[in-house]
């Protein structure tokens, strides 16, 4: 789901960078009040876990590969702002060290996965928690993957329409929504199930140790 | 009868005169063995980036010199003609792919470069983990310092 460099037009990534800069500034405000001395090492550990999860590729039907995100467990354990910042760090390292996702695409990736993914996980969890807590965790994680995937597919599929050469051919990513929506969403519906199961395991472990801060 | 023969000759003459442009609609195939560059695209887990679209550009060019799809092994080949930089763009519909420059070398004996990032992947993983722990460690120490300096 990490968008590489060269796939997004400047008309996309420059406004996204401005939006992400504002979101990073907002998330960083009063961070020390949200992260006490006991929370920081836990957040470090979960950030490292999310970083590792993003590097374990799982073969999927259709000849492609996918990986878990880990953003839902960050959001459920530490809240929206720390999760967004921590996941942005994960994306930056994956981009710099592995080329998994581009530097110019980092704002879009961070907004789609780090911010929208975290927000979706928290909203779904709080809505469904009164009904059945473990199911709420799984659905929150699945929903966070699907909303992130939807945003990435929409941004990618808009590129042929946003930037074209003189002859009308796409200058950056060549496929429209008819291709990107099914190609991104269908594999991630499967990835989301794995993400849900993994998030539930970690969440139960953290709950037994009373790690939750939100 | 004479008119018919004249018409037939005129028709044959017309066919003969138009023979060259008519042949231009045919496609001819020739085969030669030459030096080509073979590129292999794989996902991080080694799965081939198979049957996906790619574009190849000579350095600085706006128009691609070659477009197509990778084969079942994620391979594509091209004949660069001379040494220099080329740009490869490869896309799958789900947003995987690359856009990067590559230095092409032409040598009679052939050369092979290792897959990018594959050889030192474990050290990159460890470096990333170390950076995460170092950043959070520094944040923790900074928080303690601020707390201590705020205490009268």
CSV table of C-alpha atoms in Angstrom, one decimal:
chain,number,residue,atom,x,y,z
A,1,UNK,CA,0.0,0.0,0.0
A,2,UNK,CA,3.1,2.3,0.3
A,3,UNK,CA,3.0,4.6,-2.7
A,4,UNK,CA,6.5,4.9,-4.2
A,5,UNK,CA,8.2,8.0,-5.6
A,6,UNK,CA,7.3,9.0,-9.1
A,7,UNK,CA,3.7,7.7,-8.9
A,8,UNK,CA,2.1,11.0,-7.7
A,9,UNK,CA,1.9,14.3,-9.5
A,10,UNK,CA,3.3,17.4,-7.7
A,11,UNK,CA,-0.3,18.7,-7.8
A,12,UNK,CA,-1.0,15.8,-5.4
A,13,UNK,CA,2.0,15.5,-3.1
A,14,UNK,CA,2.7,19.3,-2.6
A,15,UNK,CA,-0.8,20.0,-1.1
A,16,UNK,CA,-0.5,16.7,0.8
A,17,UNK,CA,2.8,17.8,2.2
A,18,UNK,CA,1.3,21.0,3.5
A,19,UNK,CA,-1.6,19.1,5.0
A,20,UNK,CA,0.6,16.5,6.6
A,21,UNK,CA,2.9,19.2,8.0
A,22,UNK,CA,-0.1,20.8,9.7
A,23,UNK,CA,-1.2,17.4,11.0
A,24,UNK,CA,2.3,16.6,12.3
A,25,UNK,CA,2.4,19.9,14.1
A,26,UNK,CA,-1.0,19.3,15.6
A,27,UNK,CA,-0.1,15.8,16.7
A,28,UNK,CA,3.2,17.0,18.3
A,29,UNK,CA,1.5,19.6,20.5
A,30,UNK,CA,1.5,18.8,24.2
A,31,UNK,CA,2.9,15.4,23.4
A,32,UNK,CA,4.7,15.1,26.7
A,33,UNK,CA,1.5,15.4,28.6
A,34,UNK,CA,0.2,12.4,26.7
A,35,UNK,CA,3.3,10.3,27.0
A,36,UNK,CA,4.5,9.6,30.5
A,37,UNK,CA,7.8,7.8,31.4
A,38,UNK,CA,6.1,4.4,31.3
A,39,UNK,CA,4.3,5.0,28.0
A,40,UNK,CA,7.4,6.0,25.9
A,41,UNK,CA,9.2,2.6,26.1
A,42,UNK,CA,5.9,0.8,25.3
A,43,UNK,CA,5.3,3.1,22.3
A,44,UNK,CA,8.9,2.5,21.2
A,45,UNK,CA,8.3,-1.2,21.3
A,46,UNK,CA,5.0,-1.1,19.4
A,47,UNK,CA,6.5,1.3,16.8
A,48,UNK,CA,9.3,-1.2,16.3
A,49,UNK,CA,6.7,-4.0,16.0
A,50,UNK,CA,4.8,-1.9,13.3
A,51,UNK,CA,8.0,-1.3,11.5
A,52,UNK,CA,8.8,-5.0,11.5
A,53,UNK,CA,5.3,-6.0,10.4
A,54,UNK,CA,5.5,-3.7,7.4
A,55,UNK,CA,8.6,-5.6,6.2
A,56,UNK,CA,7.1,-9.1,6.4
A,57,UNK,CA,5.6,-9.7,3.0
A,58,UNK,CA,2.8,-12.3,2.8
A,59,UNK,CA,2.1,-13.8,-0.7
A,60,UNK,CA,-1.5,-13.2,-1.7
A,61,UNK,CA,-3.7,-14.8,-4.4
A,62,UNK,CA,-3.1,-13.2,-7.8
A,63,UNK,CA,0.7,-13.1,-7.6
A,64,UNK,CA,1.0,-10.1,-5.4
A,65,UNK,CA,2.3,-9.6,-1.9
A,66,UNK,CA,1.0,-7.7,1.1
A,67,UNK,CA,1.9,-6.9,4.7
A,68,UNK,CA,0.2,-5.9,7.9
A,69,UNK,CA,0.3,-2.2,9.0
A,70,UNK,CA,0.2,-2.3,12.8
A,71,UNK,CA,-1.4,1.2,12.8
A,72,UNK,CA,-4.6,0.0,14.6
A,73,UNK,CA,-2.7,-1.4,17.5
A,74,UNK,CA,-0.8,1.9,17.9
A,75,UNK,CA,-4.0,3.8,17.8
A,76,UNK,CA,-5.9,1.5,20.3
A,77,UNK,CA,-3.0,1.5,22.8
A,78,UNK,CA,-1.8,5.0,22.6
A,79,UNK,CA,-4.4,7.2,21.0
A,80,UNK,CA,-4.6,9.1,17.7
A,81,UNK,CA,-1.8,11.7,17.9
A,82,UNK,CA,1.0,9.4,19.2
A,83,UNK,CA,-0.1,6.7,16.7
A,84,UNK,CA,0.0,9.1,13.8
A,85,UNK,CA,3.5,10.4,14.7
A,86,UNK,CA,4.8,6.9,15.4
A,87,UNK,CA,3.5,5.5,12.2
A,88,UNK,CA,4.9,8.4,10.2
A,89,UNK,CA,8.3,7.5,11.7
A,90,UNK,CA,7.8,3.9,10.6
A,91,UNK,CA,6.9,5.1,7.0
A,92,UNK,CA,9.9,7.4,6.9
A,93,UNK,CA,12.3,4.6,7.9
A,94,UNK,CA,10.7,2.1,5.5
A,95,UNK,CA,11.1,4.6,2.8
A,96,UNK,CA,14.7,5.6,3.6
A,97,UNK,CA,16.0,2.2,4.3
A,98,UNK,CA,14.0,-0.1,1.9
A,99,UNK,CA,12.5,2.2,-0.7
A,100,UNK,CA,9.1,0.9,0.5
A,101,UNK,CA,7.1,4.1,-0.2
A,102,UNK,CA,8.6,7.3,-1.5
A,103,UNK,CA,9.8,10.4,0.2
A,104,UNK,CA,7.6,12.6,-2.0
A,105,UNK,CA,4.7,10.2,-1.3
A,106,UNK,CA,5.4,10.1,2.4
A,107,UNK,CA,2.7,12.8,3.3
A,108,UNK,CA,0.0,10.9,1.4
A,109,UNK,CA,1.1,7.6,2.9
A,110,UNK,CA,1.2,9.1,6.4
A,111,UNK,CA,-2.2,10.8,6.0
A,112,UNK,CA,-3.8,7.7,4.6
A,113,UNK,CA,-2.3,5.1,6.9
A,114,UNK,CA,-1.1,7.0,9.9
A,115,UNK,CA,-3.9,9.5,10.4
A,116,UNK,CA,-7.0,8.1,8.6
A,117,UNK,CA,-6.1,4.5,9.6
A,118,UNK,CA,-5.7,5.5,13.3
A,119,UNK,CA,-8.8,7.6,13.3
A,120,UNK,CA,-10.9,4.8,11.7
A,121,UNK,CA,-9.6,2.3,14.2
A,122,UNK,CA,-10.5,4.5,17.2
A,123,UNK,CA,-13.9,5.5,15.9
A,124,UNK,CA,-14.9,1.9,15.1
A,125,UNK,CA,-13.6,0.6,18.4
A,126,UNK,CA,-15.4,3.2,20.5
A,127,UNK,CA,-18.7,2.6,18.5
A,128,UNK,CA,-18.5,-1.2,18.8
A,129,UNK,CA,-16.9,-1.7,22.2
A,130,UNK,CA,-20.2,-1.7,24.1
A,131,UNK,CA,-21.4,-4.6,22.0
A,132,UNK,CA,-18.4,-7.0,22.1
A,133,UNK,CA,-14.9,-5.8,22.9
A,134,UNK,CA,-12.7,-8.4,21.1
A,135,UNK,CA,-14.9,-8.1,18.0
A,136,UNK,CA,-14.6,-4.4,18.2
A,137,UNK,CA,-10.8,-4.6,18.1
A,138,UNK,CA,-10.8,-6.9,15.1
A,139,UNK,CA,-13.3,-4.8,13.2
A,140,UNK,CA,-11.4,-1.6,14.1
A,141,UNK,CA,-8.2,-3.1,12.7
A,142,UNK,CA,-9.9,-4.4,9.6
A,143,UNK,CA,-11.6,-1.0,9.0
A,144,UNK,CA,-8.4,0.9,9.5
A,145,UNK,CA,-6.7,-1.2,6.8
A,146,UNK,CA,-9.7,-0.8,4.4
A,147,UNK,CA,-10.0,3.0,4.8
A,148,UNK,CA,-6.3,3.4,4.4
A,149,UNK,CA,-6.4,1.2,1.3
A,150,UNK,CA,-9.5,3.1,-0.1
A,151,UNK,CA,-7.7,6.5,0.3
A,152,UNK,CA,-4.5,5.2,-1.4
A,153,UNK,CA,-6.6,3.7,-4.3
A,154,UNK,CA,-8.5,6.9,-4.7
A,155,UNK,CA,-5.3,9.0,-4.8
A,156,UNK,CA,-3.5,6.6,-7.2
A,157,UNK,CA,-6.5,6.3,-9.5
A,158,UNK,CA,-6.9,10.1,-9.7
A,159,UNK,CA,-3.3,10.5,-11.1
A,160,UNK,CA,-4.2,9.9,-14.8
A,161,UNK,CA,-6.8,12.6,-14.5
A,162,UNK,CA,-4.6,15.0,-12.6
A,163,UNK,CA,-1.5,15.1,-14.7
A,164,UNK,CA,-1.3,14.3,-18.4
A,165,UNK,CA,1.2,14.7,-21.2
A,166,UNK,CA,0.5,16.8,-24.3
A,167,UNK,CA,-0.8,13.7,-26.1
A,168,UNK,CA,-3.2,13.0,-23.2
A,169,UNK,CA,-1.3,10.0,-21.8
A,170,UNK,CA,-0.8,9.9,-18.0
A,171,UNK,CA,2.5,11.5,-16.8
A,172,UNK,CA,2.7,9.6,-13.5
A,173,UNK,CA,0.6,6.6,-12.4
A,174,UNK,CA,-1.2,5.2,-15.5
A,175,UNK,CA,-4.2,3.3,-14.0
A,176,UNK,CA,-7.6,4.9,-13.1
A,177,UNK,CA,-10.1,4.0,-10.4
A,178,UNK,CA,-11.5,1.1,-12.4
A,179,UNK,CA,-8.1,-0.7,-11.8
A,180,UNK,CA,-6.9,0.7,-8.5
A,181,UNK,CA,-10.0,0.3,-6.4
A,182,UNK,CA,-10.3,-3.5,-6.9
A,183,UNK,CA,-6.6,-4.0,-7.1
A,184,UNK,CA,-5.9,-2.4,-3.8
A,185,UNK,CA,-9.1,-3.1,-1.9
A,186,UNK,CA,-9.6,-6.8,-2.6
A,187,UNK,CA,-6.1,-8.0,-1.3
A,188,UNK,CA,-6.4,-5.6,1.7
A,189,UNK,CA,-9.7,-7.1,2.7
A,190,UNK,CA,-7.7,-10.3,3.3
A,191,UNK,CA,-4.7,-8.5,4.9
A,192,UNK,CA,-7.2,-6.7,7.2
A,193,UNK,CA,-8.3,-10.0,8.6
A,194,UNK,CA,-4.8,-10.9,9.5
A,195,UNK,CA,-4.3,-7.4,10.9
A,196,UNK,CA,-7.4,-7.8,13.0
A,197,UNK,CA,-6.2,-11.1,14.5
A,198,UNK,CA,-2.8,-9.7,15.3
A,199,UNK,CA,-4.2,-6.5,16.8
A,200,UNK,CA,-6.5,-8.6,19.0
A,201,UNK,CA,-3.5,-10.7,20.3
A,202,UNK,CA,-1.4,-7.6,21.1
A,203,UNK,CA,-4.4,-5.7,22.5
A,204,UNK,CA,-5.3,-8.6,24.9
A,205,UNK,CA,-1.6,-8.8,26.0
A,206,UNK,CA,-1.5,-5.0,26.6
A,207,UNK,CA,-4.9,-5.0,28.4
A,208,UNK,CA,-3.7,-7.6,30.9
A,209,UNK,CA,-0.8,-5.3,31.7
A,210,UNK,CA,-3.0,-2.2,31.8
A,211,UNK,CA,-1.1,-0.3,29.0
A,212,UNK,CA,-4.1,1.6,27.6
A,213,UNK,CA,-3.7,5.4,27.7
A,214,UNK,CA,-6.6,6.8,25.6
B,1,UNK,CA,-11.8,-8.9,-77.6
B,2,UNK,CA,-9.0,-6.4,-78.2
B,3,UNK,CA,-10.7,-4.0,-75.7
B,4,UNK,CA,-10.8,-6.8,-73.1
B,5,UNK,CA,-7.0,-7.6,-73.7
B,6,UNK,CA,-6.2,-3.9,-73.4
B,7,UNK,CA,-8.1,-3.6,-70.1
B,8,UNK,CA,-6.4,-6.7,-68.7
B,9,UNK,CA,-3.0,-5.4,-69.6
B,10,UNK,CA,-3.8,-2.0,-68.0
B,11,UNK,CA,-5.0,-3.8,-64.9
B,12,UNK,CA,-1.8,-5.9,-64.7
B,13,UNK,CA,0.3,-2.7,-65.2
B,14,UNK,CA,-1.5,-1.0,-62.4
B,15,UNK,CA,-0.9,-4.0,-60.1
B,16,UNK,CA,2.8,-4.0,-61.0
B,17,UNK,CA,3.1,-0.3,-60.4
B,18,UNK,CA,1.4,-0.5,-57.0
B,19,UNK,CA,3.3,-3.6,-55.9
B,20,UNK,CA,5.8,-1.8,-53.6
B,21,UNK,CA,3.3,0.2,-51.6
B,22,UNK,CA,1.1,-2.9,-51.2
B,23,UNK,CA,4.0,-4.9,-49.8
B,24,UNK,CA,4.6,-2.2,-47.2
B,25,UNK,CA,1.6,-3.4,-45.3
B,26,UNK,CA,3.4,-6.7,-44.5
B,27,UNK,CA,5.4,-7.1,-41.3
B,28,UNK,CA,8.8,-8.7,-41.7
B,29,UNK,CA,10.6,-10.6,-38.9
B,30,UNK,CA,14.4,-10.8,-38.6
B,31,UNK,CA,16.3,-12.5,-35.9
B,32,UNK,CA,19.8,-11.8,-34.5
B,33,UNK,CA,21.8,-12.6,-31.5
B,34,UNK,CA,23.0,-9.5,-29.7
B,35,UNK,CA,23.9,-8.0,-26.4
B,36,UNK,CA,20.8,-7.1,-24.4
B,37,UNK,CA,20.2,-6.0,-20.8
B,38,UNK,CA,18.0,-8.2,-18.7
B,39,UNK,CA,16.2,-6.6,-15.8
B,40,UNK,CA,14.4,-8.7,-13.1
B,41,UNK,CA,11.8,-7.1,-10.9
B,42,UNK,CA,10.7,-8.8,-7.7
B,43,UNK,CA,8.8,-8.0,-4.6
B,44,UNK,CA,10.7,-7.8,-1.3
B,45,UNK,CA,9.9,-11.5,-0.5
B,46,UNK,CA,11.4,-12.6,-3.9
B,47,UNK,CA,8.1,-13.1,-5.7
B,48,UNK,CA,8.4,-12.0,-9.3
B,49,UNK,CA,6.8,-8.7,-10.3
B,50,UNK,CA,5.1,-10.7,-13.1
B,51,UNK,CA,2.9,-9.5,-16.0
B,52,UNK,CA,3.1,-5.8,-14.8
B,53,UNK,CA,3.4,-2.7,-17.0
B,54,UNK,CA,6.7,-1.0,-17.4
B,55,UNK,CA,8.2,2.0,-19.3
B,56,UNK,CA,11.9,2.5,-20.2
B,57,UNK,CA,13.3,6.0,-20.9
B,58,UNK,CA,16.8,7.0,-22.1
B,59,UNK,CA,18.1,9.6,-19.6
B,60,UNK,CA,16.3,12.9,-20.0
B,61,UNK,CA,13.8,11.6,-22.6
B,62,UNK,CA,10.1,12.5,-22.3
B,63,UNK,CA,8.9,9.7,-24.5
B,64,UNK,CA,9.6,6.1,-23.5
B,65,UNK,CA,11.9,4.1,-25.8
B,66,UNK,CA,10.2,0.8,-24.8
B,67,UNK,CA,6.9,-0.1,-23.0
B,68,UNK,CA,5.4,-3.4,-22.2
B,69,UNK,CA,4.8,-5.9,-19.5
B,70,UNK,CA,7.2,-8.1,-17.5
B,71,UNK,CA,7.1,-11.8,-18.2
B,72,UNK,CA,6.1,-14.5,-15.7
B,73,UNK,CA,9.5,-14.3,-14.0
B,74,UNK,CA,9.2,-10.5,-13.6
B,75,UNK,CA,11.8,-10.0,-16.3
B,76,UNK,CA,12.2,-7.6,-19.2
B,77,UNK,CA,15.0,-7.1,-21.7
B,78,UNK,CA,16.1,-4.3,-23.9
B,79,UNK,CA,19.0,-3.4,-26.2
B,80,UNK,CA,20.5,-0.1,-25.0
B,81,UNK,CA,22.9,0.3,-27.9
B,82,UNK,CA,25.4,2.2,-25.8
B,83,UNK,CA,26.3,2.7,-22.1
B,84,UNK,CA,24.5,5.3,-20.2
B,85,UNK,CA,21.7,6.0,-17.7
B,86,UNK,CA,18.2,4.8,-18.3
B,87,UNK,CA,15.0,5.3,-16.3
B,88,UNK,CA,12.6,2.5,-15.5
B,89,UNK,CA,9.1,3.0,-14.4
B,90,UNK,CA,7.1,-0.1,-13.4
B,91,UNK,CA,3.5,-0.2,-12.1
B,92,UNK,CA,1.0,-2.6,-10.8
B,93,UNK,CA,-2.7,-1.6,-10.4
B,94,UNK,CA,-2.4,-1.9,-6.6
B,95,UNK,CA,0.3,0.8,-6.4
B,96,UNK,CA,3.4,-1.4,-6.2
B,97,UNK,CA,6.2,-0.5,-8.5
B,98,UNK,CA,9.3,1.7,-9.0
B,99,UNK,CA,10.6,4.8,-10.7
B,100,UNK,CA,14.3,4.7,-10.7
B,101,UNK,CA,17.5,5.4,-12.7
B,102,UNK,CA,19.9,2.6,-13.7
B,103,UNK,CA,23.4,2.7,-15.1
B,104,UNK,CA,23.6,0.4,-18.1
B,105,UNK,CA,27.0,-1.1,-19.0
B,106,UNK,CA,27.7,-2.8,-22.3
B,107,UNK,CA,30.4,-5.5,-22.1
B,108,UNK,CA,31.1,-8.4,-24.4
B,109,UNK,CA,31.4,-10.8,-21.5
B,110,UNK,CA,28.3,-9.6,-19.7
B,111,UNK,CA,27.9,-8.3,-16.2
B,112,UNK,CA,25.5,-9.1,-13.4
B,113,UNK,CA,24.6,-6.8,-10.5
B,114,UNK,CA,23.1,-8.1,-7.3
B,115,UNK,CA,19.5,-7.3,-6.6
B,116,UNK,CA,19.2,-3.9,-5.1
B,117,UNK,CA,18.7,-3.9,-1.3
B,118,UNK,CA,18.6,-7.7,-1.1
B,119,UNK,CA,22.2,-8.3,0.1
B,120,UNK,CA,22.1,-6.1,3.1
B,121,UNK,CA,18.4,-6.4,4.1
B,122,UNK,CA,19.0,-7.8,7.6
B,123,UNK,CA,21.4,-5.0,8.5
B,124,UNK,CA,18.9,-2.4,7.2
B,125,UNK,CA,16.2,-4.0,9.4
B,126,UNK,CA,18.5,-3.9,12.5
B,127,UNK,CA,19.4,-0.3,11.6
B,128,UNK,CA,15.8,0.7,11.5
B,129,UNK,CA,15.0,-0.9,14.8
B,130,UNK,CA,18.1,0.8,16.4
B,131,UNK,CA,17.0,4.2,15.1
B,132,UNK,CA,13.5,3.7,16.5
B,133,UNK,CA,14.8,2.8,19.9
B,134,UNK,CA,17.4,5.5,19.9
B,135,UNK,CA,14.8,8.2,18.9
B,136,UNK,CA,12.4,7.2,21.7
B,137,UNK,CA,15.3,6.8,24.1
B,138,UNK,CA,16.5,10.4,23.3
B,139,UNK,CA,12.9,11.6,23.7
B,140,UNK,CA,12.7,9.9,27.1
B,141,UNK,CA,16.0,11.4,28.3
B,142,UNK,CA,15.0,14.9,27.0
B,143,UNK,CA,11.7,14.6,28.9
B,144,UNK,CA,13.5,13.7,32.1
B,145,UNK,CA,15.9,16.6,31.6
B,146,UNK,CA,13.1,19.1,31.1
B,147,UNK,CA,11.3,17.7,34.2
B,148,UNK,CA,14.4,18.0,36.3
B,149,UNK,CA,15.2,21.5,35.1
B,150,UNK,CA,11.6,22.6,35.7
B,151,UNK,CA,11.8,21.4,39.4
B,152,UNK,CA,13.0,24.2,41.6
